[in-house]
Short mmCIF file of N, CA and C in Angstrom, two decimals:
data_model
loop_
_atom_site.label_atom_id
_atom_site.label_comp_id
_atom_site.label_asym_id
_atom_site.label_seq_id
_atom_site.Cartn_x
_atom_site.Cartn_y
_atom_site.Cartn_z
N MET A 1 18.15 8.48 9.19
CA MET A 1 17.55 7.31 8.41
C MET A 1 18.59 7.19 7.19
N ASP A 2 19.11 6.47 6.85
CA ASP A 2 19.80 6.32 5.37
C ASP A 2 18.63 5.91 4.32
N GLY A 3 18.70 6.51 3.40
CA GLY A 3 18.03 6.42 1.89
C GLY A 3 17.38 7.63 1.72
N GLU A 4 16.59 7.37 0.59
CA GLU A 4 16.18 8.66 -0.08
C GLU A 4 14.99 9.09 0.46
N LEU A 5 14.31 10.24 0.80
CA LEU A 5 13.24 10.78 1.53
C LEU A 5 12.08 10.87 0.40
N LEU A 6 11.08 9.97 0.59
CA LEU A 6 10.14 10.24 -0.33
C LEU A 6 9.10 11.28 0.00
N THR A 7 8.90 12.12 -1.13
CA THR A 7 7.68 12.74 -0.78
C THR A 7 6.36 12.54 -2.01
N GLY A 8 5.48 13.33 -1.68
CA GLY A 8 3.88 13.00 -2.18
C GLY A 8 2.76 12.36 -1.18
N GLY A 9 3.09 11.53 -0.41
CA GLY A 9 2.10 11.05 0.49
C GLY A 9 1.49 12.02 1.42
N GLY A 10 2.48 12.66 1.96
CA GLY A 10 1.73 13.67 2.95
C GLY A 10 1.48 13.23 4.21
N LEU A 11 1.67 11.66 4.59
CA LEU A 11 1.03 11.33 5.90
C LEU A 11 2.36 10.75 6.90
N ASN A 12 3.07 10.67 6.57
CA ASN A 12 4.39 10.36 7.36
C ASN A 12 6.02 10.36 6.57
N GLN A 13 6.65 10.14 7.01
CA GLN A 13 8.13 9.82 6.65
C GLN A 13 8.31 8.39 5.88
N VAL A 14 8.55 8.34 4.71
CA VAL A 14 8.80 7.66 4.01
C VAL A 14 9.93 7.43 3.43
N PHE A 15 10.77 6.51 3.32
CA PHE A 15 12.37 6.32 2.62
C PHE A 15 12.52 5.20 2.01
N ARG A 16 13.06 5.64 0.74
CA ARG A 16 13.75 4.36 -0.19
C ARG A 16 15.11 4.09 -0.06
N VAL A 17 15.09 2.80 0.34
CA VAL A 17 16.56 1.98 0.75
C VAL A 17 16.64 1.08 -0.27
N GLY A 18 17.52 1.30 -1.10
CA GLY A 18 17.90 0.65 -2.32
C GLY A 18 16.49 0.26 -3.02
N ASP A 19 15.97 -0.90 -3.35
CA ASP A 19 14.85 -1.45 -3.91
C ASP A 19 13.58 -1.60 -3.26
N ALA A 20 13.74 -0.87 -2.00
CA ALA A 20 12.74 -1.08 -0.76
C ALA A 20 12.28 0.13 -0.36
N VAL A 21 11.21 0.09 0.18
CA VAL A 21 10.59 1.33 0.91
C VAL A 21 10.26 1.10 2.43
N ARG A 22 10.99 1.49 3.34
CA ARG A 22 10.79 1.91 4.74
C ARG A 22 9.97 2.86 5.33
N ARG A 23 8.67 2.42 5.95
CA ARG A 23 8.01 3.29 6.32
C ARG A 23 7.14 2.93 7.89
N PRO A 24 6.58 4.03 8.65
CA PRO A 24 6.15 3.81 9.97
C PRO A 24 4.85 2.53 9.59
N ALA A 25 4.60 1.92 10.68
CA ALA A 25 3.75 0.81 10.68
C ALA A 25 2.53 1.01 11.71
N GLY A 26 1.73 0.61 11.58
CA GLY A 26 0.88 1.04 12.76
C GLY A 26 0.23 -0.53 13.28
N PRO A 27 -0.94 -0.73 13.76
CA PRO A 27 -1.36 -1.76 14.24
C PRO A 27 -2.05 -2.86 13.38
N TRP A 28 -2.43 -2.44 12.44
CA TRP A 28 -3.02 -2.67 10.90
C TRP A 28 -2.38 -3.59 10.50
N ALA A 29 -0.83 -3.15 10.27
CA ALA A 29 0.12 -3.49 9.23
C ALA A 29 0.32 -5.36 9.10
N PRO A 30 -0.01 -6.00 9.93
CA PRO A 30 0.07 -7.16 9.47
C PRO A 30 -1.06 -7.85 8.90
N ARG A 31 -2.20 -7.23 8.82
CA ARG A 31 -3.32 -7.38 8.14
C ARG A 31 -3.15 -7.09 6.66
N VAL A 32 -2.71 -5.95 6.76
CA VAL A 32 -2.55 -4.99 5.15
C VAL A 32 -1.58 -5.93 4.78
N HIS A 33 -0.54 -6.83 5.22
CA HIS A 33 0.53 -7.44 4.53
C HIS A 33 -0.05 -8.79 3.94
N GLU A 34 -1.15 -9.03 4.74
CA GLU A 34 -1.53 -10.25 4.20
C GLU A 34 -2.50 -9.78 2.80
N LEU A 35 -3.06 -8.55 2.69
CA LEU A 35 -3.76 -8.33 1.32
C LEU A 35 -2.64 -7.64 0.48
N LEU A 36 -1.58 -7.39 0.87
CA LEU A 36 -0.63 -6.91 -0.45
C LEU A 36 0.32 -8.24 -0.61
N ARG A 37 0.19 -9.46 0.05
CA ARG A 37 0.96 -10.70 -0.68
C ARG A 37 -0.29 -10.95 -1.56
N ARG A 38 -1.47 -10.74 -1.56
CA ARG A 38 -2.27 -11.38 -2.65
C ARG A 38 -2.64 -10.27 -3.68
N LEU A 39 -2.24 -9.14 -3.56
CA LEU A 39 -2.13 -8.29 -4.71
C LEU A 39 -1.06 -8.05 -5.49
N ALA A 40 0.41 -8.32 -4.72
CA ALA A 40 1.61 -8.38 -5.48
C ALA A 40 2.12 -8.85 -6.92
N PRO A 41 1.15 -10.08 -6.71
CA PRO A 41 1.44 -10.93 -7.93
C PRO A 41 0.64 -10.09 -9.21
N LEU A 42 -0.23 -9.29 -8.81
CA LEU A 42 -1.09 -8.81 -9.93
C LEU A 42 -0.34 -7.93 -10.36
N GLY A 43 0.70 -7.16 -9.68
CA GLY A 43 1.93 -6.01 -10.31
C GLY A 43 0.77 -4.54 -9.82
N ILE A 44 -0.13 -4.72 -8.80
CA ILE A 44 -0.76 -3.74 -8.06
C ILE A 44 -0.35 -3.03 -6.78
N ALA A 45 0.39 -3.99 -6.39
CA ALA A 45 0.85 -3.67 -5.01
C ALA A 45 2.51 -3.91 -4.44
N PRO A 46 3.20 -3.46 -3.84
CA PRO A 46 4.62 -3.77 -3.42
C PRO A 46 4.34 -5.00 -2.43
N VAL A 47 5.42 -5.55 -2.73
CA VAL A 47 5.54 -6.83 -1.83
C VAL A 47 6.12 -6.80 -0.43
N PRO A 48 5.48 -7.18 0.60
CA PRO A 48 5.72 -7.00 2.09
C PRO A 48 7.03 -7.89 2.40
N LEU A 49 8.20 -7.08 2.75
CA LEU A 49 9.67 -7.42 2.93
C LEU A 49 9.79 -7.56 4.21
N GLY A 50 8.97 -7.09 5.30
CA GLY A 50 9.19 -7.07 6.68
C GLY A 50 8.58 -6.26 7.50
N LEU A 51 8.57 -6.80 8.66
CA LEU A 51 7.75 -5.68 9.75
C LEU A 51 8.50 -5.94 10.98
N ASP A 52 8.66 -4.85 11.52
CA ASP A 52 8.91 -4.64 13.06
C ASP A 52 8.11 -3.90 14.13
N ALA A 53 8.22 -3.68 15.22
CA ALA A 53 7.37 -2.95 15.96
C ALA A 53 7.01 -1.69 15.54
N ASP A 54 7.79 -1.06 14.90
CA ASP A 54 7.87 0.46 14.47
C ASP A 54 7.72 0.79 12.89
N HIS A 55 8.21 -0.20 12.11
CA HIS A 55 8.12 0.29 10.95
C HIS A 55 7.98 -1.15 9.77
N GLU A 56 7.67 -1.01 8.59
CA GLU A 56 7.17 -1.86 7.78
C GLU A 56 8.37 -1.51 6.52
N LEU A 57 8.52 -2.71 5.88
CA LEU A 57 9.45 -2.48 4.85
C LEU A 57 8.78 -3.49 3.28
N LEU A 58 8.72 -2.54 2.46
CA LEU A 58 7.89 -3.11 1.02
C LEU A 58 8.76 -2.89 0.16
N SER A 59 8.71 -3.72 -1.09
CA SER A 59 9.43 -3.27 -2.28
C SER A 59 8.94 -1.80 -2.77
N TYR A 60 9.86 -1.55 -3.62
CA TYR A 60 9.84 -0.33 -3.99
C TYR A 60 8.75 -0.50 -5.42
N LEU A 61 7.72 0.61 -5.71
CA LEU A 61 7.16 0.27 -6.87
C LEU A 61 7.35 2.06 -7.40
N PRO A 62 7.67 1.83 -8.69
CA PRO A 62 8.21 3.49 -9.44
C PRO A 62 6.67 3.61 -9.84
N GLY A 63 6.40 5.20 -9.77
CA GLY A 63 5.51 6.01 -10.42
C GLY A 63 5.12 6.98 -9.52
N ASP A 64 3.91 7.60 -9.63
CA ASP A 64 3.46 8.76 -9.22
C ASP A 64 2.12 8.55 -8.05
N VAL A 65 2.33 9.16 -6.76
CA VAL A 65 1.46 9.24 -5.89
C VAL A 65 -0.05 9.08 -6.35
N GLY A 66 -0.99 8.43 -5.98
CA GLY A 66 -2.22 8.05 -6.46
C GLY A 66 -3.16 9.34 -6.01
N HIS A 67 -3.24 10.07 -5.28
CA HIS A 67 -4.05 11.22 -5.15
C HIS A 67 -3.94 12.53 -5.81
N VAL A 68 -2.91 12.57 -6.63
CA VAL A 68 -2.63 13.70 -7.48
C VAL A 68 -3.51 13.55 -8.59
N PRO A 69 -4.20 14.71 -8.72
CA PRO A 69 -5.07 14.79 -10.11
C PRO A 69 -4.50 13.84 -11.32
N PRO A 70 -5.25 12.91 -12.08
CA PRO A 70 -5.07 12.54 -13.41
C PRO A 70 -4.63 13.89 -14.43
N SER A 71 -3.33 13.58 -14.77
CA SER A 71 -3.23 14.40 -15.69
C SER A 71 -3.71 14.36 -17.18
N SER A 72 -4.16 13.44 -17.51
CA SER A 72 -4.74 13.34 -18.81
C SER A 72 -6.10 12.23 -18.65
N ASP A 73 -6.73 12.22 -19.84
CA ASP A 73 -7.68 11.05 -19.97
C ASP A 73 -7.26 9.54 -19.93
N ALA A 74 -6.16 9.19 -20.36
CA ALA A 74 -5.47 7.95 -20.45
C ALA A 74 -5.11 7.61 -19.02
N THR A 75 -4.41 8.96 -18.07
CA THR A 75 -4.24 8.42 -17.03
C THR A 75 -5.27 8.08 -16.15
N LEU A 76 -6.80 8.96 -16.32
CA LEU A 76 -7.74 8.61 -15.47
C LEU A 76 -8.18 7.11 -16.05
N ILE A 77 -8.01 6.83 -17.09
CA ILE A 77 -8.98 5.32 -17.75
C ILE A 77 -7.88 4.32 -16.97
N GLU A 78 -6.53 4.63 -17.11
CA GLU A 78 -5.61 3.61 -16.35
C GLU A 78 -5.97 3.46 -14.83
N SER A 79 -5.91 4.48 -14.07
CA SER A 79 -6.47 4.76 -13.07
C SER A 79 -7.77 3.86 -12.56
N ALA A 80 -8.68 4.01 -13.09
CA ALA A 80 -10.14 3.52 -13.46
C ALA A 80 -10.08 2.03 -13.51
N ARG A 81 -9.18 1.36 -14.30
CA ARG A 81 -9.00 -0.08 -14.33
C ARG A 81 -8.07 -0.84 -13.52
N LEU A 82 -7.07 0.31 -12.96
CA LEU A 82 -6.48 -0.15 -11.55
C LEU A 82 -7.37 -0.43 -10.49
N LEU A 83 -8.24 0.54 -10.35
CA LEU A 83 -9.23 0.36 -9.37
C LEU A 83 -10.10 -0.75 -9.42
N ARG A 84 -10.54 -1.41 -10.51
CA ARG A 84 -11.45 -2.27 -10.84
C ARG A 84 -10.56 -3.27 -10.44
N ARG A 85 -9.62 -3.49 -10.95
CA ARG A 85 -8.70 -4.52 -10.38
C ARG A 85 -8.84 -4.93 -9.01
N LEU A 86 -8.44 -3.78 -8.36
CA LEU A 86 -8.41 -3.71 -7.16
C LEU A 86 -9.27 -4.25 -6.50
N HIS A 87 -10.59 -4.07 -6.73
CA HIS A 87 -11.66 -4.20 -6.31
C HIS A 87 -12.12 -5.52 -6.55
N ASP A 88 -12.01 -6.06 -7.97
CA ASP A 88 -12.27 -7.53 -8.15
C ASP A 88 -11.53 -8.54 -7.13
N GLU A 89 -10.02 -7.88 -7.10
CA GLU A 89 -9.59 -9.33 -5.93
C GLU A 89 -9.63 -8.96 -4.84
N THR A 90 -9.98 -7.89 -3.87
CA THR A 90 -10.50 -7.56 -2.81
C THR A 90 -11.91 -7.99 -2.36
N SER A 91 -12.77 -7.98 -3.40
CA SER A 91 -14.07 -8.48 -3.27
C SER A 91 -14.00 -10.08 -2.93
N ARG A 92 -13.31 -10.61 -3.37
CA ARG A 92 -13.09 -12.29 -3.21
C ARG A 92 -12.63 -12.60 -1.87
N LEU A 93 -11.71 -11.60 -0.95
CA LEU A 93 -11.10 -11.90 0.13
C LEU A 93 -12.25 -12.04 1.43
N GLY A 94 -13.65 -11.57 1.36
CA GLY A 94 -14.19 -11.56 2.54
C GLY A 94 -13.50 -11.24 3.87
N THR A 95 -14.32 -11.44 5.12
CA THR A 95 -13.56 -11.21 6.29
C THR A 95 -13.48 -12.34 7.06
N ARG A 96 -12.70 -12.25 8.04
CA ARG A 96 -12.41 -13.67 9.02
C ARG A 96 -13.04 -12.82 10.26
N PRO A 97 -13.69 -13.85 10.94
CA PRO A 97 -14.46 -13.44 12.22
C PRO A 97 -13.71 -12.54 13.06
N SER A 98 -11.99 -13.07 13.08
CA SER A 98 -11.39 -12.35 14.15
C SER A 98 -11.02 -10.92 13.84
N SER A 99 -11.30 -10.63 12.39
CA SER A 99 -10.91 -9.28 12.12
C SER A 99 -11.50 -8.11 12.53
N ARG A 100 -10.96 -7.26 12.88
CA ARG A 100 -11.90 -5.91 13.03
C ARG A 100 -10.89 -4.58 12.26
N SER A 101 -11.86 -3.83 12.16
CA SER A 101 -11.25 -2.44 11.65
C SER A 101 -10.39 -1.67 12.42
N VAL A 102 -9.69 -1.02 12.12
CA VAL A 102 -8.59 -0.16 12.86
C VAL A 102 -8.61 0.87 12.17
N SER A 103 -8.85 2.14 12.53
CA SER A 103 -8.85 3.28 11.75
C SER A 103 -7.23 3.89 11.86
N ALA A 104 -6.89 4.43 10.43
CA ALA A 104 -5.78 5.09 10.06
C ALA A 104 -5.29 6.27 10.97
N ARG A 105 -6.29 6.73 11.76
CA ARG A 105 -6.05 8.19 12.49
C ARG A 105 -6.61 7.80 14.08
N ALA A 106 -5.70 7.78 15.02
CA ALA A 106 -6.02 7.85 16.35
C ALA A 106 -7.27 8.37 16.93
N GLY A 107 -7.63 7.65 17.48
CA GLY A 107 -8.69 8.31 18.50
C GLY A 107 -10.36 8.41 17.22
N GLN A 108 -10.30 7.42 16.49
CA GLN A 108 -11.38 7.45 15.58
C GLN A 108 -11.93 6.01 15.83
#
């Protein structure tokens, strides 16, 4: 794979290719792309750029991986505000009757 291997997420191999990120996609990816299209204009999610049978292409967002412990009180406060914005936006989405939960881990 051409591009820069991004580290930090720890779940799979993710590559930066120019201003985009290419990562493995699962069966949940189309529904996640719907959500990302709602969140991207708020500046809190990447823009979905494409999807094939095995991979998704997303815009690159600079920054640190979110599961790393905050390095300061200011970072913790920024993270909490971001989480609040995410909650506010997703609480308006509701669910569709055709929606179903898909576990991120096989067999669960």
